[in-house]
Tab-separated table of C-alpha atoms in Angstrom:
chain	number	residue	atom	x	y	z
A	1	MET	CA	93.904	-40.828	-107.926
A	2	GLU	CA	92.007	-43.863	-106.356
A	3	GLY	CA	89.195	-43.281	-107.887
A	4	GLN	CA	91.585	-43.920	-111.320
A	5	LYS	CA	92.988	-47.033	-109.713
A	6	GLY	CA	89.319	-48.318	-109.279
A	7	ARG	CA	89.049	-47.739	-112.777
A	8	SER	CA	91.792	-49.133	-114.547
A	9	GLY	CA	91.303	-52.250	-112.703
A	10	LEU	CA	87.649	-52.348	-113.087
A	11	PHE	CA	88.807	-52.545	-117.137
A	12	ARG	CA	91.340	-55.178	-116.393
A	13	ASN	CA	88.718	-57.539	-114.915
A	14	ILE	CA	86.134	-56.700	-117.816
A	15	TRP	CA	88.211	-56.501	-121.105
A	16	PRO	CA	88.697	-59.872	-122.228
A	17	PHE	CA	84.451	-59.723	-121.797
A	18	ILE	CA	84.181	-57.069	-123.887
A	19	ALA	CA	87.023	-58.951	-126.198
A	20	ALA	CA	83.645	-61.448	-126.592
A	21	ALA	CA	81.158	-59.332	-127.212
A	22	PHE	CA	82.687	-57.623	-129.897
A	23	VAL	CA	83.788	-60.577	-131.526
A	24	PHE	CA	80.215	-61.948	-130.930
A	25	MET	CA	79.037	-59.044	-132.723
A	26	LEU	CA	80.744	-60.083	-135.754
A	27	VAL	CA	80.015	-63.112	-135.809
A	28	LEU	CA	75.998	-62.437	-135.911
A	29	ALA	CA	77.308	-60.328	-138.679
A	30	ALA	CA	79.555	-62.960	-140.487
A	31	ILE	CA	76.350	-64.919	-140.855
A	32	ARG	CA	74.581	-62.401	-142.645
A	33	ASN	CA	77.133	-61.854	-145.208
A	34	PRO	CA	79.296	-65.154	-146.458
A	35	LEU	CA	80.576	-63.685	-149.596
A	36	PHE	CA	81.990	-60.891	-146.785
A	37	VAL	CA	83.480	-63.871	-144.972
A	38	GLU	CA	85.141	-65.880	-147.966
A	39	ASN	CA	86.795	-62.202	-149.281
A	40	TYR	CA	88.453	-60.640	-147.086
A	41	TYR	CA	88.883	-63.900	-143.717
A	42	SER	CA	88.847	-66.856	-145.476
A	43	GLU	CA	91.074	-65.416	-148.266
A	44	GLY	CA	92.214	-62.755	-146.662
A	45	PHE	CA	93.063	-62.474	-142.963
A	46	TYR	CA	92.965	-66.711	-142.000
A	47	MET	CA	95.483	-66.930	-144.824
A	48	VAL	CA	98.298	-64.574	-143.427
A	49	PHE	CA	97.092	-65.969	-139.662
A	50	ALA	CA	97.892	-69.872	-140.962
A	51	ARG	CA	100.903	-69.113	-142.245
A	52	VAL	CA	102.712	-67.546	-139.366
A	53	ILE	CA	101.120	-69.539	-136.566
A	54	SER	CA	101.937	-73.282	-138.153
A	55	PHE	CA	104.975	-71.767	-138.814
A	56	PHE	CA	105.568	-71.735	-135.093
A	57	SER	CA	103.759	-74.607	-134.249
A	58	ARG	CA	105.530	-76.605	-137.014
A	59	LEU	CA	108.324	-76.413	-135.036
A	60	LEU	CA	107.673	-78.980	-132.473
A	61	PRO	CA	106.909	-82.818	-132.586
A	62	PHE	CA	104.421	-82.751	-130.414
A	63	SER	CA	100.420	-81.567	-130.262
A	64	LEU	CA	100.104	-78.543	-128.278
A	65	TRP	CA	96.517	-78.353	-128.618
A	66	ASP	CA	96.854	-81.015	-126.028
A	67	ILE	CA	99.454	-79.866	-123.817
A	68	PHE	CA	96.915	-76.570	-123.871
A	69	TRP	CA	94.224	-78.522	-122.599
A	70	PHE	CA	95.682	-81.120	-119.977
A	71	VAL	CA	97.164	-77.763	-118.286
A	72	ALA	CA	93.489	-75.905	-118.574
A	73	ILE	CA	92.231	-78.156	-117.119
A	74	PHE	CA	95.471	-78.960	-114.432
A	75	SER	CA	94.431	-74.885	-113.569
A	76	LEU	CA	90.657	-75.536	-112.722
A	77	LEU	CA	90.899	-78.429	-110.654
A	78	ALA	CA	94.056	-77.054	-109.008
A	79	GLY	CA	92.116	-73.617	-108.293
A	80	ILE	CA	89.116	-75.370	-107.172
A	81	ALA	CA	91.377	-77.237	-104.866
A	82	LEU	CA	92.517	-73.900	-104.057
A	83	VAL	CA	89.014	-72.573	-103.142
A	84	ILE	CA	88.198	-75.594	-100.351
A	85	ARG	CA	91.175	-74.775	-98.669
A	86	LYS	CA	90.454	-71.615	-98.502
A	87	LYS	CA	93.399	-69.911	-100.275
A	88	ILE	CA	91.164	-68.045	-102.506
A	89	ARG	CA	87.867	-66.775	-103.528
A	90	LEU	CA	85.355	-68.660	-104.589
A	91	THR	CA	84.460	-65.224	-107.020
A	92	LYS	CA	88.314	-64.998	-108.428
A	93	LEU	CA	87.917	-68.436	-109.297
A	94	LEU	CA	85.032	-67.901	-111.162
A	95	LEU	CA	86.008	-64.214	-112.680
A	96	LYS	CA	89.290	-65.737	-113.720
A	97	THR	CA	87.839	-69.129	-115.468
A	98	GLY	CA	85.340	-66.654	-117.344
A	99	GLN	CA	87.889	-64.371	-118.677
A	100	VAL	CA	89.486	-67.315	-119.575
A	101	LEU	CA	86.868	-68.640	-121.700
A	102	ALA	CA	85.841	-65.321	-122.859
A	103	LEU	CA	89.320	-64.713	-124.579
A	104	LEU	CA	89.178	-68.231	-125.658
A	105	TYR	CA	85.760	-67.558	-127.431
A	106	ALA	CA	87.240	-64.291	-129.360
A	107	TYR	CA	90.321	-66.153	-130.074
A	108	PHE	CA	88.906	-69.465	-131.632
A	109	TYR	CA	87.123	-67.437	-134.466
A	110	ILE	CA	89.877	-64.594	-134.703
A	111	SER	CA	92.228	-67.497	-135.390
A	112	TRP	CA	89.689	-70.091	-137.527
A	113	GLY	CA	86.150	-70.196	-136.654
A	114	PHE	CA	85.120	-67.807	-138.825
A	115	ASN	CA	85.617	-70.261	-141.845
A	116	TYR	CA	81.619	-71.789	-140.645
A	117	PHE	CA	80.150	-68.837	-142.194
A	118	ARG	CA	81.961	-68.524	-145.568
A	119	PRO	CA	79.523	-70.005	-148.525
A	120	ASP	CA	79.479	-74.074	-148.450
A	121	ILE	CA	81.553	-75.911	-150.971
A	122	GLU	CA	78.881	-76.634	-153.718
A	123	LYS	CA	78.973	-73.194	-154.154
A	124	ARG	CA	82.317	-72.705	-154.060
A	125	ILE	CA	83.289	-75.502	-156.557
A	126	GLY	CA	79.970	-75.023	-158.576
A	127	LEU	CA	78.575	-78.424	-157.724
A	128	GLU	CA	74.686	-78.508	-158.528
A	129	LEU	CA	73.260	-80.740	-155.900
A	130	GLN	CA	70.780	-83.975	-156.501
A	131	THR	CA	68.299	-85.034	-154.984
A	132	VAL	CA	69.146	-88.783	-153.774
A	133	ASP	CA	66.724	-90.457	-154.418
A	134	GLU	CA	66.875	-94.647	-153.676
A	135	LYS	CA	67.592	-95.441	-157.353
A	136	LEU	CA	70.376	-93.023	-157.306
A	137	PHE	CA	71.134	-93.709	-153.874
A	138	ARG	CA	71.437	-97.738	-155.193
A	139	THR	CA	73.680	-96.375	-157.829
A	140	MET	CA	75.861	-94.496	-156.011
A	141	PHE	CA	76.410	-98.107	-153.290
A	142	ASP	CA	77.099	-100.344	-156.398
A	143	SER	CA	79.601	-98.112	-158.129
A	144	VAL	CA	81.887	-97.341	-154.415
A	145	ILE	CA	81.990	-101.061	-154.533
A	146	VAL	CA	83.000	-101.452	-157.651
A	147	MET	CA	85.800	-98.928	-157.115
A	148	VAL	CA	86.553	-99.924	-153.403
A	149	ASN	CA	87.347	-103.493	-154.857
A	150	ARG	CA	89.596	-102.141	-157.656
A	151	SER	CA	91.152	-99.861	-155.785
A	152	HIS	CA	91.947	-102.620	-152.110
A	153	THR	CA	95.245	-102.403	-151.824
A	154	VAL	CA	97.380	-103.223	-148.389
A	155	ILE	CA	98.928	-99.746	-146.166
A	156	GLU	CA	101.242	-100.116	-143.895
A	157	LYS	CA	102.072	-97.903	-140.833
A	158	GLY	CA	105.309	-97.494	-142.467
A	159	ASP	CA	104.177	-95.496	-145.055
A	160	TYR	CA	102.554	-92.538	-143.388
A	161	ASN	CA	105.612	-90.400	-144.381
A	162	ASP	CA	105.042	-90.642	-148.035
A	163	ILE	CA	101.384	-90.700	-147.495
A	164	ASP	CA	101.529	-87.257	-146.116
A	165	LEU	CA	103.380	-86.170	-149.370
A	166	GLN	CA	101.480	-88.080	-151.953
A	167	VAL	CA	98.128	-85.846	-149.822
A	168	GLU	CA	99.952	-82.466	-150.128
A	169	GLU	CA	100.933	-83.433	-153.865
A	170	SER	CA	97.184	-83.732	-154.322
A	171	PHE	CA	95.899	-80.627	-152.704
A	172	SER	CA	98.144	-79.188	-154.547
A	173	ASP	CA	96.916	-80.342	-158.043
A	174	ASN	CA	93.571	-79.731	-157.421
A	175	SER	CA	93.605	-76.804	-155.948
A	176	ALA	CA	92.110	-74.483	-158.159
A	177	LEU	CA	89.044	-77.141	-158.683
A	178	LEU	CA	88.646	-77.610	-154.963
A	179	ASP	CA	89.023	-73.489	-154.634
A	180	ILE	CA	91.894	-73.925	-151.693
A	181	LYS	CA	94.433	-71.227	-151.830
A	182	TYR	CA	97.730	-73.720	-151.928
A	183	PRO	CA	99.969	-73.630	-149.442
A	184	ASN	CA	97.967	-71.797	-147.064
A	185	GLY	CA	100.619	-72.009	-144.294
A	186	TYR	CA	102.489	-75.266	-143.304
A	187	ARG	CA	101.270	-78.844	-142.457
A	188	ARG	CA	102.907	-81.072	-139.744
A	189	PRO	CA	100.572	-84.230	-138.855
A	190	LYS	CA	101.385	-85.058	-135.170
A	191	LYS	CA	100.263	-87.572	-133.054
A	192	MET	CA	98.398	-87.674	-130.241
A	193	ILE	CA	99.922	-87.508	-126.565
A	194	PHE	CA	96.601	-88.696	-124.998
A	195	SER	CA	95.598	-91.136	-128.190
A	196	ASN	CA	94.557	-94.515	-125.803
A	197	LEU	CA	91.923	-91.851	-123.935
A	198	ILE	CA	90.981	-89.647	-126.655
A	199	ALA	CA	90.060	-92.697	-128.611
A	200	LYS	CA	87.558	-93.868	-126.151
A	201	PHE	CA	85.700	-90.779	-127.535
A	202	GLY	CA	85.519	-92.231	-130.445
A	203	ILE	CA	88.247	-89.265	-132.216
A	204	SER	CA	90.293	-90.227	-134.575
A	205	GLY	CA	91.909	-87.173	-135.161
A	206	TYR	CA	91.175	-83.277	-134.899
A	207	PHE	CA	92.229	-79.595	-136.401
A	208	GLY	CA	93.711	-77.434	-133.388
A	209	PRO	CA	92.525	-73.750	-134.825
A	210	PHE	CA	95.103	-72.363	-131.782
A	211	PHE	CA	97.969	-74.104	-133.153
A	212	ASN	CA	96.949	-74.330	-136.747
A	213	GLU	CA	97.744	-77.878	-135.765
A	214	ILE	CA	96.601	-81.255	-137.585
A	215	ASN	CA	96.647	-84.049	-134.902
A	216	LEU	CA	95.634	-87.828	-135.504
A	217	ASN	CA	95.229	-90.325	-132.939
A	218	ARG	CA	97.957	-93.126	-133.109
A	219	ARG	CA	95.148	-95.825	-132.889
A	220	ILE	CA	93.901	-95.214	-136.509
A	221	LEU	CA	94.144	-97.847	-138.644
A	222	PRO	CA	96.304	-97.127	-141.581
A	223	MET	CA	93.567	-98.474	-143.889
A	224	GLU	CA	91.890	-95.240	-142.867
A	225	TYR	CA	94.836	-92.557	-142.406
A	226	PRO	CA	95.134	-91.020	-145.866
A	227	PHE	CA	91.593	-90.091	-145.677
A	228	LEU	CA	91.787	-89.286	-142.234
A	229	LEU	CA	95.325	-87.043	-142.860
A	230	ALA	CA	93.431	-84.944	-146.098
A	231	HIS	CA	90.189	-84.731	-144.001
A	232	GLU	CA	92.395	-82.813	-141.250
A	233	LYS	CA	94.321	-80.515	-143.992
A	234	ALA	CA	91.223	-79.980	-145.234
A	235	HIS	CA	90.050	-78.125	-141.907
A	236	GLN	CA	93.376	-76.259	-141.838
A	237	PHE	CA	92.932	-74.806	-145.566
A	238	GLY	CA	89.221	-73.262	-144.070
A	239	VAL	CA	87.106	-75.900	-144.933
A	240	SER	CA	84.955	-75.962	-141.815
A	241	ARG	CA	82.083	-78.080	-142.466
A	242	GLU	CA	82.452	-81.521	-141.510
A	243	SER	CA	80.755	-82.956	-144.977
A	244	ASP	CA	82.815	-80.221	-146.926
A	245	ALA	CA	86.008	-81.888	-145.548
A	246	ASN	CA	84.816	-85.330	-146.062
A	247	LEU	CA	83.929	-83.757	-149.953
A	248	VAL	CA	87.117	-82.370	-150.444
A	249	ALA	CA	89.078	-85.949	-148.766
A	250	TYR	CA	87.802	-88.424	-150.923
A	251	ILE	CA	88.235	-85.885	-153.468
A	252	VAL	CA	91.984	-85.586	-152.936
A	253	CYS	CA	92.387	-88.847	-152.723
A	254	THR	CA	90.468	-90.116	-155.903
A	255	LYS	CA	92.225	-87.301	-157.573
A	256	SER	CA	95.784	-88.631	-156.857
A	257	SER	CA	97.662	-91.064	-158.416
A	258	ASP	CA	98.303	-92.986	-155.242
A	259	ARG	CA	96.859	-96.614	-154.993
A	260	ARG	CA	96.592	-96.046	-151.139
A	261	LEU	CA	94.960	-92.948	-151.120
A	262	ASN	CA	92.851	-93.958	-153.651
A	263	TYR	CA	91.611	-96.979	-151.348
A	264	SER	CA	91.684	-95.172	-148.231
A	265	GLY	CA	88.788	-92.283	-149.554
A	266	ASN	CA	86.925	-95.238	-151.621
A	267	LEU	CA	86.511	-97.042	-148.315
A	268	ALA	CA	85.918	-94.214	-146.150
A	269	LEU	CA	82.822	-93.138	-148.555
A	270	LEU	CA	82.242	-96.512	-148.579
A	271	LEU	CA	81.437	-96.487	-144.811
A	272	TYR	CA	79.653	-93.814	-145.088
A	273	ILE	CA	77.180	-95.068	-147.032
A	274	MET	CA	76.149	-97.867	-145.354
A	275	GLU	CA	75.608	-96.540	-142.539
A	276	ASP	CA	72.620	-94.796	-144.823
A	277	ALA	CA	72.409	-98.069	-146.435
A	278	GLN	CA	71.403	-100.194	-143.839
A	279	TYR	CA	66.968	-99.470	-143.890
A	280	LEU	CA	67.328	-100.875	-147.560
A	281	LYS	CA	66.019	-104.533	-147.453
A	282	ASP	CA	68.775	-106.201	-149.579
A	283	TYR	CA	71.388	-104.310	-147.983
A	284	ARG	CA	73.616	-107.250	-146.977
A	285	GLU	CA	73.369	-108.270	-150.519
A	286	TYR	CA	75.104	-105.639	-151.483
A	287	LEU	CA	78.038	-106.550	-148.626
A	288	ARG	CA	78.479	-109.709	-150.227
A	289	LYS	CA	79.767	-107.747	-153.690
A	290	LEU	CA	82.709	-106.550	-151.543
A	291	ASP	CA	85.682	-108.600	-152.614
A	292	LYS	CA	86.799	-111.103	-149.433
A	293	PRO	CA	89.601	-109.129	-148.749
A	294	VAL	CA	87.685	-105.925	-148.237
A	295	LEU	CA	84.823	-107.673	-146.479
A	296	GLU	CA	87.923	-109.454	-143.775
A	297	GLU	CA	89.368	-105.515	-143.320
A	298	LEU	CA	85.332	-104.274	-142.638
A	299	ARG	CA	84.834	-107.010	-140.016
A	300	PHE	CA	88.930	-105.712	-138.340
A	301	ARG	CA	87.689	-102.571	-138.126
A	302	GLN	CA	84.429	-102.886	-136.386
A	303	GLU	CA	86.067	-105.411	-133.767
A	304	TYR	CA	88.609	-103.539	-133.768
A	305	TYR	CA	86.880	-99.971	-132.608
A	306	TYR	CA	84.544	-102.298	-130.212
A	307	GLY	CA	87.578	-103.144	-128.132
A	308	LEU	CA	88.930	-99.469	-128.021
A	309	GLN	CA	86.204	-97.091	-127.511
A	310	ASN	CA	83.840	-96.606	-124.371
A	311	GLU	CA	80.099	-96.189	-125.769
A	312	VAL	CA	79.534	-93.705	-122.792
A	313	MET	CA	82.197	-91.496	-123.474
A	314	GLU	CA	81.334	-91.320	-126.835
A	315	HIS	CA	78.030	-90.583	-126.612
A	316	ALA	CA	78.827	-87.452	-124.124
A	317	HIS	CA	81.327	-86.746	-127.112
A	318	GLU	CA	78.968	-86.745	-129.582
A	319	LYS	CA	76.475	-84.537	-127.372
A	320	VAL	CA	79.327	-81.974	-126.636
A	321	TYR	CA	80.452	-81.783	-130.537
A	322	ASP	CA	76.677	-81.631	-131.673
A	323	ALA	CA	75.975	-79.171	-129.622
A	324	TYR	CA	78.944	-77.085	-130.789
A	325	LEU	CA	78.227	-77.755	-134.130
A	326	LYS	CA	74.898	-76.132	-134.041
A	327	SER	CA	75.881	-73.435	-132.394
A	328	ASN	CA	78.108	-72.772	-135.555
A	329	GLN	CA	75.603	-72.841	-137.757
A	330	VAL	CA	75.772	-76.668	-139.099
A	331	THR	CA	72.500	-77.293	-138.206
A	332	SER	CA	72.215	-80.736	-138.818
A	333	GLY	CA	74.720	-81.129	-136.000
A	334	ILE	CA	76.822	-84.490	-135.987
A	335	GLU	CA	74.834	-86.082	-138.628
A	336	ASN	CA	76.993	-83.368	-140.972
A	337	TYR	CA	79.366	-85.557	-141.079
A	338	ASN	CA	77.080	-88.053	-143.307
A	339	GLN	CA	75.918	-85.461	-145.639
A	340	VAL	CA	79.000	-86.440	-147.635
A	341	VAL	CA	77.088	-89.140	-149.169
A	342	GLU	CA	74.535	-86.322	-150.839
A	343	LEU	CA	77.736	-84.454	-151.898
A	344	ALA	CA	79.373	-87.361	-153.090
A	345	VAL	CA	76.532	-88.150	-155.575
A	346	SER	CA	76.572	-85.167	-157.087
A	347	TRP	CA	80.051	-85.223	-157.269
A	348	PHE	CA	80.046	-88.529	-159.217
A	349	VAL	CA	76.873	-87.060	-161.414
A	350	ARG	CA	79.219	-84.193	-162.378
A	351	GLU	CA	82.117	-86.621	-163.044
A	352	SER	CA	79.815	-88.629	-165.571
A	353	LYS	CA	80.828	-92.000	-162.892
A	354	ILE	CA	76.882	-92.541	-162.219
A	355	SER	CA	73.718	-91.454	-164.392
A	356	GLU	CA	71.067	-89.505	-163.231
């Protein structure tokens, strides 16, 4: 009898680690079989899971993901306090923490994380990647400047509800082009509860996979809202890599008939190009091609985020997220965001917006 109780107690202690080890083995298999992941997870299990979880999470107007991390951090601190006061043993706290982390690891991949191992977006939408030499890059830079100037419009916070509808409509209209299964659940944008704190880390939005939930920072500027919203919605559709989500967001915004989406998408791409273009000797000559209203908004954006973000906290976040991305086979890490430029050049060539 005592032996059975001992074995039962042992199993209760180790089963989260067994579950995590099993999922880890599935991850190793998934890395080697992207088409299997695509057919049976991304376009199979995940679609059902997203529909169920997002149905319930959308019913609450606040961010469940924010509350989850607040409770998790509070619980850990409370546990440490109890250990210091000798109310519980350190070994028990370490065991419980390990069990929770093991279960979170397993649940992350089951709920969304296996999407990291599906084929890259260029393979899914039949995009032929171009070799981006300086000539092609400069042509792209010029083309995007023209489109930003042409699409410029003023976006207000009061537009957000309508913008959400327009983004949804564009996802629906372009679902075949983007190889996504619309509607794939429900997408209710939520505002981060701790927006001011999170803004210091340079985080403008994120997709919370545990609750299939889209979260946007209250402090983002209206001109960025349509693109960032489309980016996080792309993650909800199972588009995992940041560069892929950026390309999807750009296409969704610029394929829309709504001028606000057009401007936000073009401006977002311009910002990524500007980051890559700073090595050009005549970089400032390109900036002079921007219309005055656009230049004024870019200057305001730079000053706004400089006053909002904390350099140390932002750098720490970048290091952590870089490690996270690399652990999920995104070998470029945090630089993956900017790889949208290569994808966008290839997209422009395909759409005949620029010549090779």
